[in-house]
Tab-separated table of C-alpha atoms in Angstrom:
chain	number	residue	atom	x	y	z
A	1	MET	CA	14.949	8.290	-15.473
A	2	LEU	CA	13.124	6.354	-12.741
A	3	VAL	CA	11.824	2.886	-13.549
A	4	ILE	CA	9.736	0.391	-11.577
A	5	ARG	CA	10.611	-3.285	-11.893
A	6	PRO	CA	10.110	-6.493	-9.878
A	7	ILE	CA	12.551	-6.954	-7.013
A	8	THR	CA	15.347	-9.537	-7.345
A	9	ALA	CA	17.793	-11.170	-4.939
A	10	ALA	CA	20.439	-8.675	-6.046
A	11	ASP	CA	18.386	-5.898	-4.416
A	12	PHE	CA	18.735	-7.293	-0.876
A	13	ALA	CA	21.213	-4.693	0.410
A	14	ALA	CA	19.127	-1.831	-0.980
A	15	LEU	CA	15.934	-3.258	0.517
A	16	LYS	CA	17.598	-3.594	3.920
A	17	GLN	CA	18.729	0.037	3.786
A	18	ILE	CA	15.171	1.106	2.957
A	19	ALA	CA	13.900	-0.985	5.877
A	20	ILE	CA	16.322	0.851	8.183
A	21	GLU	CA	15.299	4.263	6.852
A	22	SER	CA	11.573	3.537	7.106
A	23	GLY	CA	11.705	3.213	10.915
A	24	HIS	CA	9.237	1.789	13.445
A	25	GLY	CA	5.639	1.397	12.335
A	26	PHE	CA	6.570	0.218	8.826
A	27	THR	CA	5.848	-3.399	9.664
A	28	SER	CA	5.930	-4.700	6.096
A	29	LEU	CA	9.709	-4.088	5.964
A	30	PRO	CA	11.326	-5.271	9.209
A	31	VAL	CA	15.061	-4.883	9.725
A	32	HIS	CA	15.520	-8.637	9.751
A	33	ASP	CA	17.759	-10.336	7.187
A	34	GLY	CA	15.851	-13.608	7.135
A	35	ARG	CA	12.462	-11.956	6.717
A	36	LEU	CA	13.691	-9.594	3.993
A	37	SER	CA	15.278	-12.469	2.065
A	38	GLN	CA	12.043	-14.406	2.433
A	39	LYS	CA	10.013	-11.477	1.056
A	40	ILE	CA	12.294	-11.180	-1.971
A	41	GLU	CA	12.149	-14.923	-2.647
A	42	HIS	CA	8.372	-14.906	-2.251
A	43	ALA	CA	8.066	-11.979	-4.683
A	44	GLU	CA	10.256	-13.702	-7.279
A	45	LYS	CA	8.085	-16.830	-7.088
A	46	SER	CA	4.913	-14.728	-7.325
A	47	PHE	CA	6.029	-12.895	-10.464
A	48	ASN	CA	6.946	-16.217	-12.090
A	49	ALA	CA	3.802	-18.094	-11.060
A	50	VAL	CA	0.926	-18.878	-13.404
A	51	VAL	CA	-2.096	-17.468	-11.561
A	52	THR	CA	-5.803	-17.640	-12.394
A	53	THR	CA	-7.179	-16.610	-8.986
A	54	PRO	CA	-5.542	-14.595	-6.185
A	55	GLY	CA	-3.769	-16.571	-3.495
A	56	ASP	CA	-0.606	-16.393	-1.429
A	57	GLN	CA	1.293	-14.122	-3.818
A	58	GLY	CA	3.181	-10.970	-2.928
A	59	TYR	CA	4.401	-8.574	-5.607
A	60	LEU	CA	7.229	-6.330	-4.435
A	61	PHE	CA	8.627	-3.722	-6.809
A	62	VAL	CA	11.659	-1.446	-6.570
A	63	LEU	CA	12.124	2.028	-8.016
A	64	GLU	CA	15.490	2.347	-9.727
A	65	ASP	CA	17.314	5.470	-10.854
A	66	THR	CA	18.625	4.391	-14.252
A	67	ASP	CA	21.364	7.030	-14.202
A	68	SER	CA	22.971	5.809	-10.976
A	69	GLY	CA	21.566	2.285	-10.668
A	70	GLU	CA	20.480	3.188	-7.136
A	71	ILE	CA	17.289	1.741	-5.623
A	72	VAL	CA	15.370	4.715	-4.259
A	73	GLY	CA	11.973	3.293	-3.303
A	74	THR	CA	9.668	0.312	-3.019
A	75	THR	CA	5.997	-0.420	-3.507
A	76	GLY	CA	4.040	-3.637	-3.220
A	77	ILE	CA	0.793	-5.572	-3.505
A	78	GLU	CA	-0.380	-8.593	-1.513
A	79	ALA	CA	-2.743	-10.631	-3.660
A	80	ALA	CA	-4.916	-12.026	-0.850
A	81	VAL	CA	-4.188	-11.168	2.781
A	82	GLY	CA	-4.895	-13.308	5.823
A	83	LEU	CA	-4.809	-16.699	4.108
A	84	GLN	CA	-1.573	-17.917	5.710
A	85	THR	CA	-1.317	-15.554	8.692
A	86	PRO	CA	-4.460	-13.846	10.061
A	87	LEU	CA	-4.811	-10.117	9.420
A	88	TYR	CA	-6.455	-8.527	12.443
A	89	HIS	CA	-8.224	-5.197	12.835
A	90	PHE	CA	-10.478	-3.463	15.279
A	91	GLN	CA	-13.904	-2.794	13.806
A	92	GLN	CA	-15.779	0.241	15.068
A	93	ASN	CA	-19.443	-0.392	15.757
A	94	THR	CA	-22.260	1.521	17.409
A	95	VAL	CA	-24.394	-0.119	20.080
A	96	ILE	CA	-27.549	1.405	21.543
A	97	HIS	CA	-28.480	1.188	25.203
A	98	HIS	CA	-32.123	2.171	25.668
A	99	SER	CA	-34.391	2.389	28.687
A	100	ALA	CA	-38.035	3.128	27.826
A	101	GLU	CA	-38.858	3.515	31.519
A	102	LEU	CA	-36.299	6.268	31.990
A	103	ASN	CA	-36.640	7.615	28.442
A	104	VAL	CA	-32.859	7.348	28.012
A	105	MET	CA	-31.048	6.220	24.892
A	106	ASN	CA	-27.260	6.166	24.576
A	107	GLN	CA	-25.331	5.426	21.387
A	108	LEU	CA	-21.909	4.037	22.265
A	109	THR	CA	-18.953	3.168	20.033
A	110	THR	CA	-17.208	-0.182	20.495
A	111	LEU	CA	-14.068	-1.791	19.096
A	112	THR	CA	-14.205	-5.489	18.210
A	113	LEU	CA	-11.257	-7.672	17.163
A	114	CYS	CA	-11.897	-9.160	13.709
A	115	ASN	CA	-10.293	-10.456	10.516
A	116	ASP	CA	-12.990	-9.315	8.083
A	117	TYR	CA	-10.524	-8.430	5.323
A	118	THR	CA	-9.339	-12.006	4.827
A	119	GLY	CA	-8.901	-12.619	1.090
A	120	ALA	CA	-8.747	-8.944	0.089
A	121	SER	CA	-5.821	-7.592	-1.926
A	122	GLU	CA	-3.636	-5.052	-0.141
A	123	ILE	CA	-1.467	-2.277	-1.521
A	124	CYS	CA	1.473	-1.854	0.824
A	125	THR	CA	5.200	-1.305	1.388
A	126	LEU	CA	5.371	2.127	-0.244
A	127	PHE	CA	8.535	4.002	0.635
A	128	LEU	CA	10.416	6.689	-1.270
A	129	ARG	CA	13.735	8.149	-0.208
A	130	GLU	CA	13.399	11.750	0.858
A	131	SER	CA	15.694	13.217	-1.803
A	132	TYR	CA	13.414	11.788	-4.511
A	133	ARG	CA	10.121	13.074	-3.087
A	134	ARG	CA	9.485	15.477	-5.945
A	135	ASN	CA	8.372	15.666	-9.577
A	136	HIS	CA	5.505	13.147	-9.273
A	137	ALA	CA	7.762	10.312	-8.020
A	138	GLY	CA	5.632	9.601	-4.942
A	139	ARG	CA	2.422	9.736	-6.946
A	140	PHE	CA	3.925	7.361	-9.512
A	141	LEU	CA	5.054	4.923	-6.833
A	142	SER	CA	1.487	4.723	-5.548
A	143	LYS	CA	-0.363	4.623	-8.864
A	144	VAL	CA	1.933	2.196	-10.684
A	145	ARG	CA	0.389	-0.614	-8.643
A	146	PHE	CA	-2.965	0.150	-10.213
A	147	LEU	CA	-1.472	-0.159	-13.701
A	148	PHE	CA	-0.209	-3.640	-12.815
A	149	MET	CA	-3.537	-4.623	-11.248
A	150	ALA	CA	-5.530	-3.281	-14.199
A	151	GLU	CA	-3.449	-5.352	-16.600
A	152	HIS	CA	-3.586	-8.546	-14.520
A	153	PRO	CA	-6.928	-8.451	-12.650
A	154	GLN	CA	-7.140	-12.240	-12.344
A	155	ARG	CA	-4.262	-12.057	-9.867
A	156	PHE	CA	-6.164	-9.846	-7.426
A	157	ALA	CA	-9.331	-9.809	-5.330
A	158	SER	CA	-12.365	-7.678	-6.099
A	159	LYS	CA	-11.715	-5.652	-2.917
A	160	VAL	CA	-8.469	-3.728	-2.363
A	161	ILE	CA	-7.373	-2.340	1.005
A	162	ALA	CA	-4.616	-0.090	2.303
A	163	GLU	CA	-3.539	0.180	5.940
A	164	MET	CA	-2.600	3.745	6.803
A	165	ARG	CA	-0.044	4.548	9.495
A	166	GLY	CA	-1.685	5.940	12.628
A	167	ALA	CA	-0.952	9.091	14.618
A	168	ALA	CA	2.180	9.245	16.780
A	169	ASP	CA	3.428	11.537	19.544
A	170	LYS	CA	6.619	13.604	19.471
A	171	ASP	CA	8.641	10.514	20.425
A	172	GLY	CA	7.173	8.475	17.581
A	173	GLN	CA	4.979	6.373	19.848
A	174	PRO	CA	1.272	5.872	19.009
A	175	PRO	CA	-0.928	7.205	21.870
A	176	PHE	CA	-3.407	4.411	21.162
A	177	TRP	CA	-0.762	1.846	22.096
A	178	ASN	CA	-0.360	2.880	25.724
A	179	TRP	CA	-3.606	1.424	27.081
A	180	LEU	CA	-3.106	-1.825	25.149
A	181	GLN	CA	0.403	-2.214	26.489
A	182	LYS	CA	-0.665	-1.533	30.057
A	183	LEU	CA	-3.686	-3.828	30.158
A	184	PHE	CA	-3.021	-6.623	27.675
A	185	LEU	CA	0.369	-6.953	26.025
A	186	THR	CA	3.020	-5.736	28.517
A	187	ILE	CA	5.630	-5.427	25.753
A	188	ASP	CA	6.847	-2.194	24.215
A	189	PHE	CA	5.776	-0.946	20.778
A	190	PRO	CA	9.086	-1.607	18.949
A	191	LYS	CA	8.983	-5.220	20.155
A	192	ALA	CA	5.382	-5.726	18.982
A	193	ASP	CA	6.243	-3.972	15.725
A	194	GLN	CA	9.217	-6.278	15.210
A	195	LEU	CA	7.208	-9.432	15.964
A	196	ILE	CA	4.539	-8.497	13.416
A	197	GLY	CA	7.187	-7.621	10.844
A	198	VAL	CA	8.743	-11.093	11.039
A	199	GLY	CA	5.353	-12.784	10.846
A	200	LYS	CA	4.935	-13.772	14.505
A	201	LYS	CA	1.333	-12.698	15.082
A	202	ALA	CA	0.055	-15.482	17.346
A	203	PHE	CA	0.344	-13.202	20.384
A	204	ILE	CA	-2.455	-11.046	18.963
A	205	ALA	CA	-5.035	-13.810	19.222
A	206	GLU	CA	-3.566	-14.979	22.541
A	207	LEU	CA	-3.362	-11.650	24.380
A	208	MET	CA	-5.685	-9.119	22.725
A	209	PRO	CA	-9.148	-8.458	24.230
A	210	ARG	CA	-11.707	-10.993	23.015
A	211	HIS	CA	-14.802	-8.958	23.796
A	212	PRO	CA	-16.001	-5.591	22.438
A	213	ILE	CA	-14.321	-2.589	24.061
A	214	TYR	CA	-16.324	0.542	24.859
A	215	VAL	CA	-14.359	3.432	23.373
A	216	GLY	CA	-15.644	5.811	26.045
A	217	LEU	CA	-13.707	3.855	28.667
A	218	LEU	CA	-10.368	4.455	26.943
A	219	PRO	CA	-8.032	7.316	27.895
A	220	GLU	CA	-8.847	10.525	26.024
A	221	SER	CA	-5.441	10.422	24.331
A	222	ALA	CA	-6.307	7.035	22.824
A	223	GLN	CA	-9.827	8.074	21.819
A	224	ALA	CA	-8.522	11.175	20.049
A	225	VAL	CA	-6.394	9.268	17.531
A	226	ILE	CA	-8.832	6.531	16.499
A	227	GLY	CA	-9.018	6.598	12.704
A	228	GLN	CA	-6.405	9.378	12.459
A	229	VAL	CA	-3.330	9.096	10.232
A	230	HIS	CA	0.276	9.977	10.908
A	231	GLU	CA	1.201	13.483	9.776
A	232	ASN	CA	3.557	12.082	7.128
A	233	THR	CA	0.814	9.783	5.819
A	234	LYS	CA	-1.806	12.451	5.134
A	235	PRO	CA	-0.727	13.039	1.498
A	236	ALA	CA	-0.916	9.291	0.799
A	237	LEU	CA	-4.398	9.105	2.308
A	238	ARG	CA	-5.621	12.064	0.245
A	239	MET	CA	-4.277	10.422	-2.902
A	240	LEU	CA	-6.093	7.167	-2.149
A	241	GLU	CA	-9.317	9.005	-1.350
A	242	LYS	CA	-9.122	10.617	-4.796
A	243	GLU	CA	-8.757	7.101	-6.210
A	244	GLY	CA	-12.050	6.147	-4.560
A	245	PHE	CA	-10.834	4.549	-1.328
A	246	SER	CA	-12.911	5.125	1.807
A	247	HIS	CA	-12.767	4.261	5.498
A	248	ARG	CA	-15.416	1.778	6.651
A	249	GLY	CA	-14.572	1.798	10.350
A	250	TYR	CA	-11.652	-0.639	10.477
A	251	ILE	CA	-8.528	0.492	12.334
A	252	ASP	CA	-5.084	-0.882	13.121
A	253	LEU	CA	-4.759	-2.759	16.404
A	254	PHE	CA	-1.772	-0.834	17.678
A	255	ASP	CA	-1.778	2.711	16.303
A	256	ALA	CA	-5.514	3.000	15.396
A	257	GLY	CA	-4.712	4.188	11.873
A	258	PRO	CA	-7.556	3.692	9.389
A	259	THR	CA	-7.707	0.917	6.829
A	260	VAL	CA	-9.310	2.168	3.615
A	261	GLU	CA	-10.878	0.081	0.874
A	262	ALA	CA	-12.185	0.231	-2.691
A	263	PRO	CA	-13.548	-2.208	-5.298
A	264	LEU	CA	-10.724	-2.991	-7.725
A	265	ASN	CA	-12.720	-2.136	-10.841
A	266	GLN	CA	-13.820	1.201	-9.365
A	267	ILE	CA	-10.351	2.489	-8.486
A	268	LYS	CA	-9.967	5.616	-10.587
A	269	SER	CA	-6.558	4.766	-12.057
A	270	VAL	CA	-7.672	1.228	-12.874
A	271	ALA	CA	-10.838	2.388	-14.627
A	272	ALA	CA	-9.140	5.301	-16.400
A	273	SER	CA	-6.082	3.413	-17.629
A	274	LYS	CA	-5.832	2.761	-21.357
A	275	LYS	CA	-4.174	-0.145	-23.132
A	276	VAL	CA	-2.960	0.778	-26.607
A	277	PRO	CA	-0.196	-0.025	-29.125
A	278	VAL	CA	2.964	2.036	-28.956
A	279	LYS	CA	4.753	3.874	-31.698
A	280	ILE	CA	8.360	4.808	-31.069
A	281	ALA	CA	9.102	8.336	-32.219
A	282	ALA	CA	12.226	9.206	-34.124
A	283	ASP	CA	13.429	11.357	-31.233
A	284	THR	CA	12.371	12.630	-27.817
A	285	THR	CA	11.096	15.961	-29.153
A	286	SER	CA	8.489	14.417	-31.427
A	287	ALA	CA	7.172	12.326	-28.532
A	288	GLN	CA	6.899	15.282	-26.202
A	289	GLY	CA	3.433	15.736	-24.741
A	290	GLU	CA	1.658	18.311	-22.614
A	291	HIS	CA	1.073	15.945	-19.687
A	292	THR	CA	3.192	13.583	-17.606
A	293	LEU	CA	2.165	10.000	-18.293
A	294	ALA	CA	2.787	6.873	-16.235
A	295	VAL	CA	3.408	4.107	-18.764
A	296	ALA	CA	3.861	0.357	-18.218
A	297	ASN	CA	4.450	-2.637	-20.407
A	298	THR	CA	2.060	-5.593	-20.091
A	299	ALA	CA	4.540	-8.162	-18.769
A	300	ILE	CA	4.571	-9.820	-15.348
A	301	LYS	CA	8.066	-11.023	-14.424
A	302	ASP	CA	9.553	-8.501	-16.877
A	303	PHE	CA	7.188	-5.703	-15.827
A	304	ARG	CA	8.566	-2.214	-16.338
A	305	ALA	CA	6.947	1.166	-15.758
A	306	SER	CA	8.114	4.754	-15.777
A	307	PHE	CA	6.749	8.277	-16.043
A	308	SER	CA	7.641	10.988	-18.480
A	309	LYS	CA	6.446	13.812	-20.686
A	310	ALA	CA	8.210	12.059	-23.550
A	311	ALA	CA	4.993	10.183	-24.245
A	312	ARG	CA	1.734	11.383	-25.734
A	313	PHE	CA	-1.538	9.721	-26.607
A	314	ASP	CA	-2.775	10.180	-30.176
A	315	GLU	CA	-6.488	9.753	-29.566
A	316	ALA	CA	-7.430	9.792	-33.249
A	317	ALA	CA	-5.021	6.985	-34.094
A	318	ASN	CA	-5.431	5.263	-30.680
A	319	ILE	CA	-1.686	4.876	-30.257
A	320	LEU	CA	0.822	5.955	-27.629
A	321	ILE	CA	3.806	7.769	-29.061
A	322	ILE	CA	6.897	7.392	-26.869
A	323	SER	CA	10.519	8.433	-27.116
A	324	PRO	CA	13.257	5.895	-27.948
A	325	GLU	CA	14.684	6.359	-24.438
A	326	LEU	CA	11.372	5.562	-22.754
A	327	ALA	CA	10.807	2.585	-25.072
A	328	ALA	CA	14.211	1.174	-24.118
A	329	VAL	CA	13.537	1.530	-20.383
A	330	LEU	CA	10.124	-0.129	-20.752
A	331	GLN	CA	11.500	-2.832	-23.057
A	332	LEU	CA	8.883	-2.000	-25.684
A	333	SER	CA	9.027	-2.315	-29.478
A	334	ASN	CA	6.849	-0.746	-32.149
A	335	GLY	CA	3.331	-2.172	-32.136
A	336	GLU	CA	3.567	-3.770	-28.697
A	337	MET	CA	0.902	-2.928	-26.132
A	338	ALA	CA	1.347	-0.566	-23.193
A	339	ARG	CA	-0.976	0.648	-20.459
A	340	PHE	CA	-0.916	4.256	-19.293
A	341	ILE	CA	-2.598	6.891	-17.150
A	342	TYR	CA	-2.196	10.632	-16.903
A	343	LEU	CA	-0.088	11.236	-13.817
A	344	ASP	CA	-0.546	14.978	-13.496
A	345	LYS	CA	-4.337	15.061	-13.676
A	346	ALA	CA	-6.334	15.098	-10.431
């Protein structure tokens, strides 16, 4: 069985291995011992903190295979981005140049450096090892964050964002990066990626263009990928779009991938989740349901979530019937509350 739980210091080696496997462009998990240890420590403090409004908290979860004890994935939420370190984007805008005398009107797209998402919550750091990318595991890793947010809304902002990885060429380099590197930054992409990953973002404000950039002046290769996602990220984007996320014109500074957003209370899995008492069945067979459910307890530092068909919702009785095995993994007893969603419904 796969179970989500808060990360602990004992997971450092596994988190570092995931950081290595994730590769360049996954800036939220740099291959940097100090930064990874800091993220784990920050997450532990966040899960233990008493919170009434979102602030500088970061909730990092790991996905554990209970049979082997192996950590096979991560997923995370930042409660309020940009409060300690600015979060920059390019915003796409349209400007109109009009000459009445010549009867000419041109609509031109510009990119402007901004930090408009300051204070928003961000879902991030989702990675699943390739051998486990099956049987709803990836979908669960994404949606489990919404179960946690639905249960503890006071910890999060009313707006939720997700930065999607941008398009890359056959060598893994983002075409959008080339013009930035040539004109403004003069460092290579892995170096910039590494600096951002360890929290050194001052160079963005110091070196990035301060005035709006006319997109039509960029190389065609850069123009073509604005707002486009990496091939491997397309399934994640489609999933978020089904949750109600949309692109409002904000893109990543370096790979031009889109940032999507949604109001927290309008995210489909948040709105559709149900919080009900549990009843532990005598055996797995009597708890067997038609659908796969993602089920979570209502704790914070002892949060647990898993997915299984050994759980079914009795609508008439308004209870969730779960198997003894699932109850043990989720640390739930008879009568305690759980929150769930249907994982296999569109």
